[in-house]
Short mmCIF file of C-alpha atoms and ligand atoms in Angstrom, two decimals:
data_model
loop_
_atom_site.label_atom_id
_atom_site.label_comp_id
_atom_site.label_asym_id
_atom_site.label_seq_id
_atom_site.Cartn_x
_atom_site.Cartn_y
_atom_site.Cartn_z
CA MET J 163 166.51 57.76 27.74
CA GLN J 164 163.97 55.92 29.68
CA ASN J 165 160.35 55.36 30.36
CA ILE J 166 158.47 56.54 33.82
CA GLY J 167 155.41 55.38 34.98
CA ILE J 168 153.01 55.65 37.88
CA ILE J 169 153.99 51.45 40.23
CA SER J 170 151.64 52.20 43.20
CA LEU J 171 148.93 55.19 45.16
CA GLY J 172 148.10 56.15 48.09
CA HIS J 173 145.72 57.98 49.78
CA TYR J 174 144.28 60.13 53.01
CA LEU J 175 140.85 61.34 53.65
CA PRO J 176 139.57 62.68 57.57
CA LYS J 177 137.05 61.32 59.38
CA ARG J 178 134.45 64.16 59.66
CA LYS J 179 131.89 65.21 57.02
CA LEU J 180 130.43 67.66 56.71
CA THR J 181 127.54 67.57 55.07
CA ASN J 182 125.37 69.68 53.19
CA SER J 183 122.44 70.16 55.67
CA ASP J 184 125.16 70.84 58.49
CA LEU J 185 125.50 73.86 56.22
CA GLU J 186 122.10 74.72 56.02
CA LYS J 187 122.57 74.98 59.78
CA MET J 188 126.12 76.64 58.96
CA VAL J 189 125.18 79.62 56.53
CA GLU J 190 122.24 80.69 53.78
CA THR J 191 122.24 77.88 52.18
CA THR J 192 120.17 74.99 50.62
CA ASP J 193 121.38 71.77 49.92
CA GLU J 194 119.73 72.27 46.56
CA TRP J 195 121.98 75.03 46.07
CA ILE J 196 124.77 73.21 46.36
CA THR J 197 123.99 69.93 44.46
CA THR J 198 122.63 71.57 41.63
CA ARG J 199 125.57 74.49 41.72
CA THR J 200 128.70 72.25 42.46
CA GLY J 201 127.47 69.29 42.55
CA ILE J 202 128.41 68.39 45.92
CA LYS J 203 127.02 66.57 48.44
CA GLU J 204 129.64 66.54 51.67
CA ARG J 205 133.06 67.12 52.48
CA ARG J 206 135.71 65.63 54.85
CA ILE J 207 137.12 68.29 56.90
CA ALA J 208 141.16 68.16 58.67
CA GLU J 209 141.24 68.17 62.67
CA LYS J 210 143.68 70.81 64.71
CA ASP J 211 145.92 67.37 64.46
CA GLU J 212 145.60 66.80 61.70
CA LYS J 213 148.05 68.75 59.75
CA THR J 214 148.73 69.35 56.30
CA SER J 215 152.12 66.77 56.34
CA LEU J 216 150.20 64.43 58.27
CA MET J 217 147.30 63.97 55.83
CA ALA J 218 150.28 63.84 53.32
CA SER J 219 152.63 61.61 55.20
CA LYS J 220 149.17 58.51 55.88
CA ALA J 221 149.22 58.69 51.84
CA ALA J 222 152.63 58.40 51.73
CA LYS J 223 152.47 55.03 53.77
CA GLU J 224 150.05 53.52 51.65
CA ALA J 225 151.28 54.27 48.20
CA LEU J 226 155.04 52.30 49.31
CA LYS J 227 154.07 49.25 50.67
CA ASP J 228 152.84 49.08 47.65
CA SER J 229 154.80 49.46 45.52
CA GLY J 230 157.41 46.80 47.53
CA ILE J 231 160.08 50.00 46.57
CA ASP J 232 161.18 51.45 50.78
CA ALA J 233 160.92 54.62 52.50
CA HIS J 234 164.75 55.10 53.31
CA ASP J 235 165.41 53.64 48.98
CA ILE J 236 163.32 57.38 47.69
CA GLU J 237 165.54 59.17 46.04
CA LEU J 238 163.48 61.85 46.17
CA ILE J 239 159.40 63.63 47.83
CA VAL J 240 157.80 66.42 45.74
CA VAL J 241 154.33 67.76 47.18
CA GLY J 242 152.34 69.87 45.87
CA THR J 243 150.36 72.09 48.34
CA THR J 244 149.39 74.96 49.32
CA THR J 245 148.27 74.62 52.37
CA PRO J 246 151.44 73.55 54.57
CA ASP J 247 151.70 73.31 58.30
CA SER J 248 154.20 76.51 57.85
CA ASN J 249 156.53 78.84 56.15
CA PHE J 250 159.38 76.06 56.34
CA PRO J 251 160.36 73.61 57.04
CA SER J 252 158.46 71.79 53.60
CA VAL J 253 156.08 69.89 54.00
CA ALA J 254 157.94 67.23 51.65
CA CYS J 255 160.05 67.45 55.16
CA TRP J 256 158.26 66.32 56.74
CA VAL J 257 157.69 64.46 55.21
CA GLN J 258 161.41 63.04 54.69
CA LYS J 259 160.99 62.84 58.77
CA GLU J 260 157.60 61.44 59.19
CA LEU J 261 158.96 57.97 56.69
CA HIS J 262 162.56 58.00 57.76
CA ALA J 263 163.21 58.70 53.66
CA LYS J 264 166.84 59.61 54.67
CA LYS J 265 167.61 59.21 50.91
CA ALA J 266 165.31 61.90 49.36
CA THR J 267 165.80 65.04 48.12
CA CYS J 268 162.31 66.72 49.01
CA PHE J 269 160.29 70.40 48.57
CA ASP J 270 157.01 71.53 48.01
CA VAL J 271 156.00 72.93 44.60
CA SER J 272 152.78 75.34 44.42
CA ALA J 273 150.49 75.22 42.47
CA ALA J 274 146.98 75.58 43.95
CA CYS J 275 144.43 72.56 42.86
CA SER J 276 147.36 71.19 39.69
CA GLY J 277 149.54 70.90 42.14
CA PHE J 278 149.18 66.73 42.31
CA LEU J 279 150.38 67.14 38.88
CA PHE J 280 152.81 70.08 39.03
CA ALA J 281 153.93 67.59 41.60
CA LEU J 282 154.13 64.59 39.26
CA THR J 283 156.05 66.33 35.88
CA THR J 284 158.52 68.04 37.83
CA ALA J 285 159.26 64.56 40.04
CA ARG J 286 158.86 63.07 35.89
CA GLN J 287 161.78 65.51 35.04
CA TYR J 288 164.29 64.98 37.23
CA LEU J 289 163.79 60.55 37.11
CA LEU J 290 164.11 61.30 32.88
CA SER J 291 166.95 63.84 33.66
CA GLY J 292 168.79 60.25 35.49
CA MET J 293 169.13 62.65 38.57
CA TYR J 294 167.34 60.47 40.94
CA LYS J 295 165.90 57.26 40.17
CA ASN J 296 162.42 56.91 41.84
CA ALA J 297 159.79 59.82 43.58
CA LEU J 298 157.09 59.66 46.09
CA VAL J 299 154.27 62.85 44.87
CA ILE J 300 152.25 64.20 46.94
CA GLY J 301 148.98 66.02 46.45
CA ALA J 302 148.54 67.59 50.33
CA ASP J 303 145.81 70.23 51.52
CA LYS J 304 143.94 71.30 54.23
CA PHE J 305 142.26 74.25 52.08
CA THR J 306 139.27 74.50 55.25
CA ASN J 307 142.40 76.74 57.44
CA LEU J 308 141.74 78.56 54.13
CA ILE J 309 138.54 79.19 53.87
CA ASP J 310 135.51 82.10 56.45
CA TRP J 311 133.08 79.52 57.40
CA ASN J 312 130.97 83.04 57.18
CA ASP J 313 131.65 83.39 53.14
CA ARG J 314 128.90 80.63 51.58
CA SER J 315 130.07 81.56 48.51
CA THR J 316 133.57 79.79 49.10
CA CYS J 317 132.78 77.65 52.41
CA VAL J 318 130.54 75.35 50.49
CA LEU J 319 132.70 74.27 47.91
CA PHE J 320 136.80 72.94 49.74
CA GLY J 321 136.78 69.69 51.89
CA ASP J 322 140.54 68.61 53.32
CA GLY J 323 143.01 65.29 51.46
CA ALA J 324 145.55 64.08 50.18
CA GLY J 325 146.41 61.07 47.93
CA ALA J 326 149.97 59.88 46.90
CA ALA J 327 152.28 57.97 43.81
CA ILE J 328 155.57 56.55 43.90
CA LEU J 329 157.21 57.41 40.24
CA ALA J 330 158.96 54.03 38.79
CA PRO J 331 161.15 53.88 35.56
CA ALA J 332 158.71 52.11 33.71
CA ARG J 333 158.09 48.64 33.10
CA GLY J 334 157.22 47.68 29.18
CA ASP J 335 153.94 50.99 28.09
CA HIS J 336 152.93 51.08 31.86
CA LYS J 337 154.40 54.98 31.53
CA ILE J 338 153.39 58.58 31.22
CA TYR J 339 153.72 59.93 27.33
CA SER J 340 152.91 62.94 27.84
CA ASP J 341 152.12 65.78 29.48
CA TYR J 342 151.47 69.54 30.04
CA LEU J 343 151.69 72.96 32.27
CA HIS J 344 150.97 76.34 32.20
CA SER J 345 150.30 79.39 33.56
CA TYR J 346 147.99 82.45 33.59
CA GLY J 347 148.90 84.88 35.95
CA GLU J 348 147.47 88.43 34.56
CA PHE J 349 144.12 86.38 36.54
CA GLY J 350 145.39 86.44 39.73
CA GLU J 351 142.87 87.67 41.44
CA TYR J 352 140.32 85.20 40.27
CA MET J 353 141.26 83.52 43.04
CA GLN J 354 143.65 84.27 45.44
CA ILE J 355 143.83 84.47 49.16
CA ILE J 356 144.31 87.62 50.46
CA SER J 357 146.01 87.86 53.03
CA GLU J 358 147.92 90.94 55.87
CA GLU J 359 150.17 91.58 52.11
CA ARG J 360 147.11 91.15 49.14
CA GLU J 361 144.37 93.61 49.11
CA PRO J 362 140.83 91.95 49.11
CA LEU J 363 139.16 93.05 45.52
CA ASN J 364 135.76 94.03 47.50
CA GLN J 365 135.21 95.94 49.39
CA LYS J 366 132.55 94.83 52.04
CA VAL J 367 135.42 91.46 52.40
CA LYS J 368 137.68 93.87 54.11
CA GLU J 369 136.39 93.01 57.98
CA MET J 370 136.25 89.48 57.34
CA LYS J 371 139.52 86.78 59.17
CA ILE J 372 142.91 86.58 56.77
CA PRO J 373 143.48 84.59 55.82
CA TYR J 374 141.08 83.54 53.38
CA ALA J 375 140.31 81.81 49.89
CA GLN J 376 138.38 84.91 47.77
CA MET J 377 136.89 83.85 44.37
CA MET J 378 135.60 85.35 40.65
CA GLY J 379 133.37 81.97 40.39
CA GLN J 380 131.78 83.04 37.12
CA GLU J 381 135.23 84.58 36.02
CA LEU J 382 137.11 80.72 36.99
CA PHE J 383 135.16 78.39 35.09
CA LYS J 384 135.14 80.04 32.10
CA VAL J 385 139.27 79.96 32.19
CA ALA J 386 139.02 76.35 33.89
CA VAL J 387 136.82 75.38 31.09
CA ASN J 388 138.83 76.04 28.21
CA SER J 389 142.07 75.62 29.55
CA MET J 390 140.74 72.06 30.69
CA SER J 391 139.86 71.37 27.20
CA GLU J 392 143.07 72.69 25.72
CA ALA J 393 145.15 70.90 28.10
CA VAL J 394 143.67 66.82 27.56
CA GLU J 395 143.71 67.91 23.25
CA ILE J 396 147.47 69.38 24.11
CA VAL J 397 148.53 65.84 25.85
CA CYS J 398 146.97 63.78 23.31
CA GLU J 399 148.50 64.98 20.71
CA LYS J 400 151.96 64.98 21.72
CA ALA J 401 151.50 61.14 22.77
CA LYS J 402 149.74 60.72 20.05
CA VAL J 403 147.13 58.99 21.70
CA LYS J 404 143.88 59.83 19.86
CA ILE J 405 141.16 61.17 22.23
CA ASP J 406 138.68 59.04 21.37
CA ASP J 407 141.34 56.12 22.53
CA VAL J 408 141.32 57.98 25.98
CA VAL J 409 139.49 55.20 28.62
CA CYS J 410 138.60 57.66 31.81
CA VAL J 411 139.74 61.14 32.19
CA VAL J 412 140.73 62.33 36.27
CA PRO J 413 139.92 65.85 35.87
CA HIS J 414 140.34 68.37 38.96
CA GLN J 415 137.13 68.24 41.24
CA ALA J 416 135.95 71.88 41.40
CA ASN J 417 132.70 71.63 40.32
CA ASP J 418 130.44 69.29 37.94
CA ARG J 419 129.43 71.55 35.48
CA ILE J 420 132.68 72.62 35.39
CA ILE J 421 133.14 69.17 33.83
CA SER J 422 130.53 67.92 31.96
CA ALA J 423 131.27 71.76 30.05
CA VAL J 424 135.11 69.80 29.99
CA ALA J 425 133.10 67.20 28.34
CA LYS J 426 131.59 68.54 25.72
CA LYS J 427 133.81 70.39 24.86
CA SER J 428 136.35 67.74 24.73
CA LYS J 429 134.23 64.95 22.46
CA ILE J 430 134.62 62.81 24.80
CA PRO J 431 131.45 61.43 26.98
CA LYS J 432 130.63 62.95 30.76
CA GLU J 433 130.15 58.39 31.47
CA LYS J 434 134.33 58.51 31.07
CA PHE J 435 135.17 60.99 33.33
CA PHE J 436 136.01 59.75 37.14
CA ILE J 437 133.85 62.50 39.70
CA ASN J 438 133.54 62.31 43.32
CA ILE J 439 133.29 65.32 43.92
CA ASP J 440 129.77 64.66 45.74
CA LYS J 441 131.61 62.94 48.62
CA TYR J 442 134.82 65.11 49.27
CA GLY J 443 134.87 68.50 47.62
CA ASN J 444 137.06 69.95 46.37
CA MET J 445 140.32 69.15 47.71
CA SER J 446 142.72 71.75 46.03
CA ALA J 447 146.08 69.79 44.94
CA ALA J 448 144.12 66.36 46.63
CA SER J 449 140.88 66.28 44.21
CA CYS J 450 143.44 64.95 41.64
CA ALA J 451 144.94 62.27 43.24
CA ILE J 452 142.13 60.94 45.75
CA ALA J 453 139.88 60.68 42.53
CA LEU J 454 143.53 58.68 39.84
CA TYR J 455 143.63 56.46 43.70
CA GLU J 456 140.02 55.77 43.32
CA ALA J 457 139.45 55.15 39.61
CA VAL J 458 142.17 52.16 39.25
CA LYS J 459 140.45 50.72 42.90
CA GLU J 460 136.97 50.80 41.38
CA GLY J 461 138.33 49.19 36.99
CA ARG J 462 137.81 52.31 36.44
CA ILE J 463 141.54 52.36 35.31
CA LYS J 464 142.96 48.53 34.19
CA LYS J 465 146.10 47.78 33.00
CA GLY J 466 147.41 48.54 29.47
CA ASP J 467 144.07 51.11 30.25
CA TYR J 468 144.85 55.05 28.17
CA PHE J 469 143.87 58.13 31.39
CA VAL J 470 144.16 61.27 31.34
CA ILE J 471 144.22 63.73 34.75
CA VAL J 472 144.40 67.18 34.30
CA ALA J 473 143.28 70.14 36.64
CA PHE J 474 142.81 73.69 37.33
CA GLY J 475 143.68 76.44 39.53
CA GLY J 476 144.04 79.23 41.77
CA GLY J 477 147.43 81.26 39.81
CA LEU J 478 145.66 80.30 37.65
CA VAL J 479 147.38 77.73 36.36
CA VAL J 480 146.88 74.48 34.28
CA GLY J 481 148.15 71.53 34.09
CA ALA J 482 147.50 67.19 32.21
CA SER J 483 149.62 63.70 32.21
CA LEU J 484 148.54 61.43 29.25
CA ILE J 485 149.36 58.12 31.61
CA ARG J 486 149.05 54.35 30.39
CA TRP J 487 148.09 51.90 33.67
N1 ACO Z 206 123.26 78.98 49.13
C1 ACO Z 206 122.95 79.44 47.92
N2 ACO Z 206 123.47 80.98 47.11
C2 ACO Z 206 124.91 81.53 47.54
C3 ACO Z 206 125.74 80.44 47.31
C4 ACO Z 206 125.70 79.66 48.02
N3 ACO Z 206 126.30 79.02 49.13
N4 ACO Z 206 126.41 80.82 47.04
C5 ACO Z 206 126.57 82.24 46.38
N5 ACO Z 206 125.20 81.79 46.42
C6 ACO Z 206 124.24 83.19 45.28
C7 ACO Z 206 125.23 84.33 45.77
O1 ACO Z 206 124.68 85.26 46.61
C8 ACO Z 206 124.37 84.92 44.48
O2 ACO Z 206 123.27 85.50 44.07
P1 ACO Z 206 123.08 86.99 43.55
O3 ACO Z 206 122.67 86.11 42.23
O4 ACO Z 206 121.27 87.66 44.86
O5 ACO Z 206 124.04 87.92 43.72
C9 ACO Z 206 124.61 83.74 42.97
O6 ACO Z 206 123.85 82.89 44.02
C10 ACO Z 206 124.27 83.16 42.37
O7 ACO Z 206 125.77 82.98 42.35
P2 ACO Z 206 127.01 82.56 41.21
O8 ACO Z 206 128.29 83.05 41.33
O9 ACO Z 206 126.66 83.45 40.25
O10 ACO Z 206 127.11 81.18 41.17
P3 ACO Z 206 128.03 80.40 40.15
O11 ACO Z 206 126.31 79.35 39.27
O12 ACO Z 206 128.81 81.22 39.29
O13 ACO Z 206 127.71 79.57 40.22
C11 ACO Z 206 130.88 78.82 41.31
C12 ACO Z 206 129.49 80.36 42.04
C13 ACO Z 206 129.87 77.10 42.40
C14 ACO Z 206 131.80 78.81 42.91
C15 ACO Z 206 130.44 78.81 40.47
O14 ACO Z 206 131.53 80.09 39.72
C16 ACO Z 206 132.12 77.47 39.96
O15 ACO Z 206 131.92 76.84 40.53
N6 ACO Z 206 133.03 78.14 39.83
C17 ACO Z 206 134.81 77.53 39.47
C18 ACO Z 206 135.10 77.33 41.06
C19 ACO Z 206 136.55 77.00 39.96
O16 ACO Z 206 136.98 76.40 39.03
N7 ACO Z 206 137.25 76.62 41.08
C20 ACO Z 206 139.30 75.79 40.80
C21 ACO Z 206 139.63 76.87 41.12
S1 ACO Z 206 140.09 76.51 43.39
C22 ACO Z 206 141.71 76.81 44.03
O17 ACO Z 206 142.51 76.66 43.30
C23 ACO Z 206 141.85 76.30 45.04
#
């Protein structure tokens, strides 16, 4: 059985910034509240025509350019997203069209903020089985489409973006060593999209536009910390890599306080965690993918380093991978 590695990365961020002081003019909030409770200073907001598929395609083009693989030779495209342009075609099929990747099999996976890791692990299994030779994996979300801009408890948290990775047979030790995915359906109501089919938990919010994201922040916080710490431990154990040998952790960027708590529980110095939540907020499936892109570009992950990507999101779902760059 051959090994699979990430051979290149790409990303896309909308240009429009929304700062905490902009939000102060929209809802009853303060820069101080947002910064101390979450670590977020600003986020990117996609324009109407910057659809999820457009952001995903732009990130994919950058990753392809660096991979040396021609779009015509890509065999599998998997996109982690919960904000497709519409129910179907899938974002992956729109990306295929944009790239002229005619050989590819394409589909989306729905795992909220863990979407990139669920897509990565799914694609890796297909490659390990020998069914496909390579894959384009994307985490992309236009989560601000699901935000009620009158709800201060959620509108300050999210932003938009896309990140991409090309998976191919590994060169030497530079491979994905282990991965872990798990779900806690019993806690689904902690973070859900209210729709015609799904009633809000709270009568008070009944008049809000549909669909919108409803969150039980404190309950989520606890599951996030416990499940992400456990996931880090599991992928290290599976890979037989000591936690101390992990050079960098690339966590989902939902809240700086969650990252601090995961660092403490996992006994990993917080300095090893790559954090960009201040610039982008929570970009759902795109968060981990863009954080990985920036961690590599900024030299926080160098050739030969072991690193862990770990994410948590609505579902509830958790995922992690231990990788050597
Ligand atoms: N500005 C000012 N005050 C606010 C704001 C705001 N933007 N939002 C809420 N408040 C108020 C509340 O109304 C409340 O006021 P009250 O005490 O008078 O009732 C007070 O601040 C405290 O609110 P809490 O919800 O208790 O604040 P908390 O410290 O828990 O922080 C937060 C909230 C940031 C949401 C935190 O709970 C969190 O990060 N939870 C986890 C989120 C997460 O994991 N998301 C990942 C999944 S997302 C996905 O899958 C797509």
